[in-house]
mmCIF file of C-alpha atoms in Angstrom:
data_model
loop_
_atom_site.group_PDB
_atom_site.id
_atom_site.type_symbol
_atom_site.label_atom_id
_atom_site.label_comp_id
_atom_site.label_asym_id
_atom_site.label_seq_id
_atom_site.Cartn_x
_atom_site.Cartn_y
_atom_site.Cartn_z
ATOM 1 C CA UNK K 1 93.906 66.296 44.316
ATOM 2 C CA UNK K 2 93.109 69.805 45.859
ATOM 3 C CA UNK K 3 92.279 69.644 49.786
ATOM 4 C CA UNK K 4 91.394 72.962 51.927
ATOM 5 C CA UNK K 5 90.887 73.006 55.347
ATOM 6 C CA UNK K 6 89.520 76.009 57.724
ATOM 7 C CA UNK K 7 90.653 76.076 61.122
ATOM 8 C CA UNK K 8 90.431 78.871 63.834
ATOM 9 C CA UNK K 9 88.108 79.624 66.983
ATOM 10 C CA UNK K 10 84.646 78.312 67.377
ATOM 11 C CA UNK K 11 83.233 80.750 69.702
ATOM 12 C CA UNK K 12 84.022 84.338 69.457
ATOM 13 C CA UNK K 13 82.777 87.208 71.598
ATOM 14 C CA UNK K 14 80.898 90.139 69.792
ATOM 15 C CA UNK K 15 83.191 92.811 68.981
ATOM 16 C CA UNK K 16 86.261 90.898 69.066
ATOM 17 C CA UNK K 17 88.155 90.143 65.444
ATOM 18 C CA UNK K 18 87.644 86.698 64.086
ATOM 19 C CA UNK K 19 90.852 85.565 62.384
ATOM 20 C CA UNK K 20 90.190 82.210 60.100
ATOM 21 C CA UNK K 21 93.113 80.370 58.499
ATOM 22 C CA UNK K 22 92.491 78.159 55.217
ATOM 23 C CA UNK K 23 95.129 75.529 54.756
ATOM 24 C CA UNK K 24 95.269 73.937 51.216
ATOM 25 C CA UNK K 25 97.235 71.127 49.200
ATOM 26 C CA UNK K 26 97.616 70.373 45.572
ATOM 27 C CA UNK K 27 97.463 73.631 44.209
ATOM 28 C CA UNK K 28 99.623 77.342 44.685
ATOM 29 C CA UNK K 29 98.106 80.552 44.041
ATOM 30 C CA UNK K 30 101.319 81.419 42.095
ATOM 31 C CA UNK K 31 99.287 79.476 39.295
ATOM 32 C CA UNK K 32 97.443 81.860 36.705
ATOM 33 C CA UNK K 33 93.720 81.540 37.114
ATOM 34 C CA UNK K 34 93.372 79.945 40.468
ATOM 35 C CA UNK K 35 91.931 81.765 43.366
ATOM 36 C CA UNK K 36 91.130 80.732 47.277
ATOM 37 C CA UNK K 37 87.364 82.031 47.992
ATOM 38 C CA UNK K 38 85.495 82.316 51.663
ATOM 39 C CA UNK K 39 81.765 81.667 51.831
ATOM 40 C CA UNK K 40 79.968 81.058 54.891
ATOM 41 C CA UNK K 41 76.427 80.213 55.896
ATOM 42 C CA UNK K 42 74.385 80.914 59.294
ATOM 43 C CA UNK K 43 72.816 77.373 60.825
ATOM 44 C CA UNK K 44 69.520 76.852 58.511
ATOM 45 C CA UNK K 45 70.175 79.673 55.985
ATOM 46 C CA UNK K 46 71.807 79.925 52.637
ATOM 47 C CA UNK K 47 75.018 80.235 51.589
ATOM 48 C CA UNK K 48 76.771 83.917 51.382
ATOM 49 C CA UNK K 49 79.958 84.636 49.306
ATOM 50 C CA UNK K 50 82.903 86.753 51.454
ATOM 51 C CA UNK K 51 86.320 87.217 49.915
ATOM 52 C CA UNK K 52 88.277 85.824 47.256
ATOM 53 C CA UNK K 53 91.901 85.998 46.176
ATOM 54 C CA UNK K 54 93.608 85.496 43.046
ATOM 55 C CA UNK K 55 96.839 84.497 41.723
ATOM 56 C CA UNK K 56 98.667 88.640 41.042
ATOM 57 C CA UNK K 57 97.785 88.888 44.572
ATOM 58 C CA UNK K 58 94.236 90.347 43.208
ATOM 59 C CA UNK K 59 91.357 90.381 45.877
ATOM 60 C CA UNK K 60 88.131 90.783 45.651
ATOM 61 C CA UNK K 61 85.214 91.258 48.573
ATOM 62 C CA UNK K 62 81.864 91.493 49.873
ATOM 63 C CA UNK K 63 80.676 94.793 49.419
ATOM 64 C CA UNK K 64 78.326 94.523 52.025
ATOM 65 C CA UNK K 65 81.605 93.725 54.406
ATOM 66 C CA UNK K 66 84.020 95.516 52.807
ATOM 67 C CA UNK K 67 85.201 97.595 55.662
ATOM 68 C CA UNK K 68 85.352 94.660 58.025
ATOM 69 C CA UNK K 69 86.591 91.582 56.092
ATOM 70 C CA UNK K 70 90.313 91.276 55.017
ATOM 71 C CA UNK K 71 91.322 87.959 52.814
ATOM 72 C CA UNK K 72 95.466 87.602 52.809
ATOM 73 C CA UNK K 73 97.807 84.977 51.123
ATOM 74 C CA UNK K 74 100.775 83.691 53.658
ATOM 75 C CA UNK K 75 103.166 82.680 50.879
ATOM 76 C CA UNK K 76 105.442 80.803 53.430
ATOM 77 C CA UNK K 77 102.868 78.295 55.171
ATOM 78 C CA UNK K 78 100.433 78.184 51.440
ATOM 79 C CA UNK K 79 97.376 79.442 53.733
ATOM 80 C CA UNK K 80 94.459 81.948 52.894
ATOM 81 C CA UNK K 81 93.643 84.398 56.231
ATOM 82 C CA UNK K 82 90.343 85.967 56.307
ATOM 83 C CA UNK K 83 89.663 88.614 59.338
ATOM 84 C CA UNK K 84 86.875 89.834 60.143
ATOM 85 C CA UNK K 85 86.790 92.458 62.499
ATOM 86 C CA UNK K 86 83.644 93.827 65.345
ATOM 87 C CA UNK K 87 81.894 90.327 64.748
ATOM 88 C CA UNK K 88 78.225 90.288 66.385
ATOM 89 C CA UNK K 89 76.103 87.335 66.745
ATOM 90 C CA UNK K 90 75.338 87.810 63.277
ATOM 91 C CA UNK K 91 78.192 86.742 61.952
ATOM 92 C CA UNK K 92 77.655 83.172 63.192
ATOM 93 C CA UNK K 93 77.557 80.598 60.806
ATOM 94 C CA UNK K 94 80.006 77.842 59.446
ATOM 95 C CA UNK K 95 82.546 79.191 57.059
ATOM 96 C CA UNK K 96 84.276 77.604 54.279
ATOM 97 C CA UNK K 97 87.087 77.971 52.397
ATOM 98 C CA UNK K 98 87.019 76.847 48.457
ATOM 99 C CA UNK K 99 89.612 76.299 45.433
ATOM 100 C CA UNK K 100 88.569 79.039 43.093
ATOM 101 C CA UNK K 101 89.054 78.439 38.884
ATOM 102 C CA UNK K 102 88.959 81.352 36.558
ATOM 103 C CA UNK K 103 86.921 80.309 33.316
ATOM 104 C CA UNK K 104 86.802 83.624 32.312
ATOM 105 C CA UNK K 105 88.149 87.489 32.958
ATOM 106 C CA UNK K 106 87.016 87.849 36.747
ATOM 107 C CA UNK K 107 84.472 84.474 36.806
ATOM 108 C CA UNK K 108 85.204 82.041 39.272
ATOM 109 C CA UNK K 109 83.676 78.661 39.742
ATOM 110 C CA UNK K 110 84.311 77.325 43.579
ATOM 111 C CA UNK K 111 85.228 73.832 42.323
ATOM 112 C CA UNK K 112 86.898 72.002 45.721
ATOM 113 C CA UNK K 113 85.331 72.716 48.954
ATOM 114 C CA UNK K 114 86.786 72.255 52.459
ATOM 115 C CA UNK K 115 84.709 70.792 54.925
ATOM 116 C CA UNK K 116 83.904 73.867 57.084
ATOM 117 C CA UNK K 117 84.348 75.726 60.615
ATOM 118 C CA UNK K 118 81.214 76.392 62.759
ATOM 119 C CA UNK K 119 82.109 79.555 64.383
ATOM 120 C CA UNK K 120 79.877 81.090 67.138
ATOM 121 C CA UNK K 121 79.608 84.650 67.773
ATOM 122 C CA UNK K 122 78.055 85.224 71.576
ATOM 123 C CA UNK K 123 79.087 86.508 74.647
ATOM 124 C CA UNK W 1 74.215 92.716 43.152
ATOM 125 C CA UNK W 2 72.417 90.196 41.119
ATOM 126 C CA UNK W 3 69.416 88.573 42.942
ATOM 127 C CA UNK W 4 69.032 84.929 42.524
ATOM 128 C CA UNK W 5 65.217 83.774 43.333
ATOM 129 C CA UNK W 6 65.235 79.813 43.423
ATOM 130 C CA UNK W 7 61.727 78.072 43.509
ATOM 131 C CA UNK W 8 60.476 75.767 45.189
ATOM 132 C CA UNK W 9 62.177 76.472 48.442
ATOM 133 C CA UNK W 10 61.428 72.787 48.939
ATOM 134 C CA UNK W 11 59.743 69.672 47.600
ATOM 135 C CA UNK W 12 58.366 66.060 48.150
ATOM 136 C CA UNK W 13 59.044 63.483 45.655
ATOM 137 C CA UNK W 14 59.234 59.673 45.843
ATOM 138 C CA UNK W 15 62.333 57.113 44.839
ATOM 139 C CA UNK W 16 62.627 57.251 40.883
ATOM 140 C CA UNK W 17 60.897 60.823 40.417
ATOM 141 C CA UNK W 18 62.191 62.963 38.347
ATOM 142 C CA UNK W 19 62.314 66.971 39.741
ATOM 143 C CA UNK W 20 63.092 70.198 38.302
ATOM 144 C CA UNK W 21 64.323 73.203 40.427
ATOM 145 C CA UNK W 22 64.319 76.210 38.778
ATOM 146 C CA UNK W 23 66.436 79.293 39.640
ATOM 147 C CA UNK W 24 65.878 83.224 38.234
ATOM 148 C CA UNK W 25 68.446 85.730 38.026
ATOM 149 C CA UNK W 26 67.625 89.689 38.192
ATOM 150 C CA UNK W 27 69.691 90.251 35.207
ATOM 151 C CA UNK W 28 70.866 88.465 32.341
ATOM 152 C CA UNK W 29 73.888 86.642 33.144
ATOM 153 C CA UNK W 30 74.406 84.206 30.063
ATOM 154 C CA UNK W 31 75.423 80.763 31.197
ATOM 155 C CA UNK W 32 77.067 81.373 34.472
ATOM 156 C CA UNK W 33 75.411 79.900 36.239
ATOM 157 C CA UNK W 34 76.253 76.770 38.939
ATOM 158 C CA UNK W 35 74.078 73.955 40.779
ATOM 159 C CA UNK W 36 75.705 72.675 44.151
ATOM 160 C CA UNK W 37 74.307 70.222 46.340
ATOM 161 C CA UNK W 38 74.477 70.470 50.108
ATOM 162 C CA UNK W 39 74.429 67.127 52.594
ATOM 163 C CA UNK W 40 73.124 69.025 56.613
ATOM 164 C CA UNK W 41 76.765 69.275 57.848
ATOM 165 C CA UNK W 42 78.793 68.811 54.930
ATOM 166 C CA UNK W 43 80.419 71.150 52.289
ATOM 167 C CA UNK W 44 78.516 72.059 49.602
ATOM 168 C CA UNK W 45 79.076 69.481 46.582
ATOM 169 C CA UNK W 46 79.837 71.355 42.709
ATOM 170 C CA UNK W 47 77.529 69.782 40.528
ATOM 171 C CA UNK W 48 77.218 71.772 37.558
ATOM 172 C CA UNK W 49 79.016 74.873 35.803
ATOM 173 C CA UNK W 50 78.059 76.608 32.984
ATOM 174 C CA UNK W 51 74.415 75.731 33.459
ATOM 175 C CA UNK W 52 74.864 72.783 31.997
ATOM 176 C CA UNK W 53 77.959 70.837 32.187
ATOM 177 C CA UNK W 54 78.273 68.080 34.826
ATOM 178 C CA UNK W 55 81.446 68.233 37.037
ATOM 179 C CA UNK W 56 83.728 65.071 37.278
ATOM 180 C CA UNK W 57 81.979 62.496 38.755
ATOM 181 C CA UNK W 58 78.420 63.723 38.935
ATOM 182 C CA UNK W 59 76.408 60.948 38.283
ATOM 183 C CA UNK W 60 74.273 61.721 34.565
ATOM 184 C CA UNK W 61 70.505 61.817 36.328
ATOM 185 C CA UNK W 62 71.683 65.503 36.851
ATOM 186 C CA UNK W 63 71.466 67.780 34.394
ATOM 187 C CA UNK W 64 71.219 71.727 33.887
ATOM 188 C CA UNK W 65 69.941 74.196 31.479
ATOM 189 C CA UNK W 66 69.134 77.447 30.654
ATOM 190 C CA UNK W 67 70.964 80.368 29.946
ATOM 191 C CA UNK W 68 70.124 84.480 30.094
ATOM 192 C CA UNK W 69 68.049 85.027 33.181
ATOM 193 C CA UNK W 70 66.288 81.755 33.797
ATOM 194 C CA UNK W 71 68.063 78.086 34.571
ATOM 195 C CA UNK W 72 67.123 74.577 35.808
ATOM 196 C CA UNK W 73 68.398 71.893 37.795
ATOM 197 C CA UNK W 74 66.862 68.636 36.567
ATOM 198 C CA UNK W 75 67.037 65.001 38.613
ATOM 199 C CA UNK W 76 65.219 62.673 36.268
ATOM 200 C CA UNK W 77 65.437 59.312 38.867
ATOM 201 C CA UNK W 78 65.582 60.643 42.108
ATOM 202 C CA UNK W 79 67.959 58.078 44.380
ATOM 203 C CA UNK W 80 68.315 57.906 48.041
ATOM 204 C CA UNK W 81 71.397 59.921 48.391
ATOM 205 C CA UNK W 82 69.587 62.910 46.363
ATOM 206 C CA UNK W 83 66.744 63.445 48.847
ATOM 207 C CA UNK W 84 69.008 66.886 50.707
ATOM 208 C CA UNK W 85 68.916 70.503 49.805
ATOM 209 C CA UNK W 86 70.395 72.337 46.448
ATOM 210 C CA UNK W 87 71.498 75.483 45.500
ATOM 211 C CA UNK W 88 72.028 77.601 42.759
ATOM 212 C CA UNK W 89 75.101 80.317 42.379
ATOM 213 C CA UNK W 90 75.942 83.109 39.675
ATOM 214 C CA UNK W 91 79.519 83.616 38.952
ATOM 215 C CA UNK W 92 78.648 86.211 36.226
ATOM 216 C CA UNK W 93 79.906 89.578 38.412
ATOM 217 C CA UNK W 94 81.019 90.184 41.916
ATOM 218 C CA UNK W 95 79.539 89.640 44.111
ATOM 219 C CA UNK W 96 78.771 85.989 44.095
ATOM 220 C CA UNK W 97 75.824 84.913 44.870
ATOM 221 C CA UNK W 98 73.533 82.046 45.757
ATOM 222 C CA UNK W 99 70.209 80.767 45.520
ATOM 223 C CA UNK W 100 67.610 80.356 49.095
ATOM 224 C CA UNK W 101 68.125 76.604 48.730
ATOM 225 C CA UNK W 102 65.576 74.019 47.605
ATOM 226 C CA UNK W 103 65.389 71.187 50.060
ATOM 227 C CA UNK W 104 64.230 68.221 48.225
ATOM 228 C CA UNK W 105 62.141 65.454 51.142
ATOM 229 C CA UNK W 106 60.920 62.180 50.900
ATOM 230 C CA UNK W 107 57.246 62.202 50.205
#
């Protein structure tokens, strides 16, 4: 049984970094063809793919964040870090973290789902 | 990026209907293609992978097909618990991406 859960600050000032933590069970990214992906989606709106990161260490992210998103594996604690940094209200939304399975050479299918962090981005 | 246009962007239907949602892809993408349903305030729910094949525990009114640039969800008894939004998602390239959302209302 896979569980993932995000944790981190709900309400973030614009400009600041936002630093989200994804805590999982049930699985290690040591495993070939497993990944931990980030996805979030603004209140009412649909759902936007972030980050992901692979067993080798391999990464993958949004190009149209690239320069501000950053998805890291904490070996010790088994957690996935995103960071996002100069966050405007924009960036508010609920984000989740998913259990990632590789059916094919760079094709993941977000299979387990955590239940999600509402984070608001306002001064 | 690879646009995915899902139609409708929502619905009314009554108990024991039977819907179709259709999603279109801006290239051809084979079969990779997912369906995920979404309860307001909950975490999106994998229903289908490969256009067609029903993850564990999905009950069998769902199904999915398609492949190439056009796919379609398919809920041949709507029941209570189906009446909430649905998305598509192509895994075919980075980067991912999903469907608008089809909301599906009691009429």
């Amino acid at each position: 049984q896979f569980t993932l859960k995000e944790s981190g600050p709900t309400l973030v000032r614009p400009t600041q970094t936002l630093t989200l933590t994804c805590t999982f069970t049930g699985f290690s990214l040591n495993i070939p063809a497993v990944g931990v992906g980030w996805i979030r989606q603004p209140p009412g709106k649909a759902l936007e793919w972030l980050a992901l990161l692979y067993w080798h260490d391999d990464e993958r992210n949004s190009p149209s964040l690239r320069d501000n998103i950053n998805i890291t594996w904490d070996t010790s604690t088994n957690q996935v870090v995103l960071t996002m940094t100069d966050v405007d209200p924009g960036d508010t939304a609920t984000y989740f973290c998913a259990h990632a399975s590789q059916v094919k050479v760079r094709k993941f299918l977000f299979d387990y789902w955590g239940p999600g962090l509402l984070v608001t981005v306002s001064s | 990026d690879i646009q995915m246009t899902q139609s409708p962007s929502s619905l009314s239907a009554s108990l024991g209907d039977r819907v179709t949602i259709t999603c279109r892809t801006s290239q051809k993408i084979f079969n990779e293609v997912a369906w995920l349903q979404q309860t307001p305030g909950q975490a999106p729910r994998p229903l289908i992978y490969s256009a067609s094949n029903l993850h564990r525990g999905v009950p069998s009114r769902f199904s999915g097909s398609g492949s190439g640039t056009d796919f379609t969800l398919t809920i041949s008894s709507l029941q209570p618990e189906d009446f909430t939004t649905y998305f598509c998602q192509q895994y075919n390239s980075f980067p991912v991406t999903f469907g608008g959302g089809t909301r599906v209302d009691i009429k």
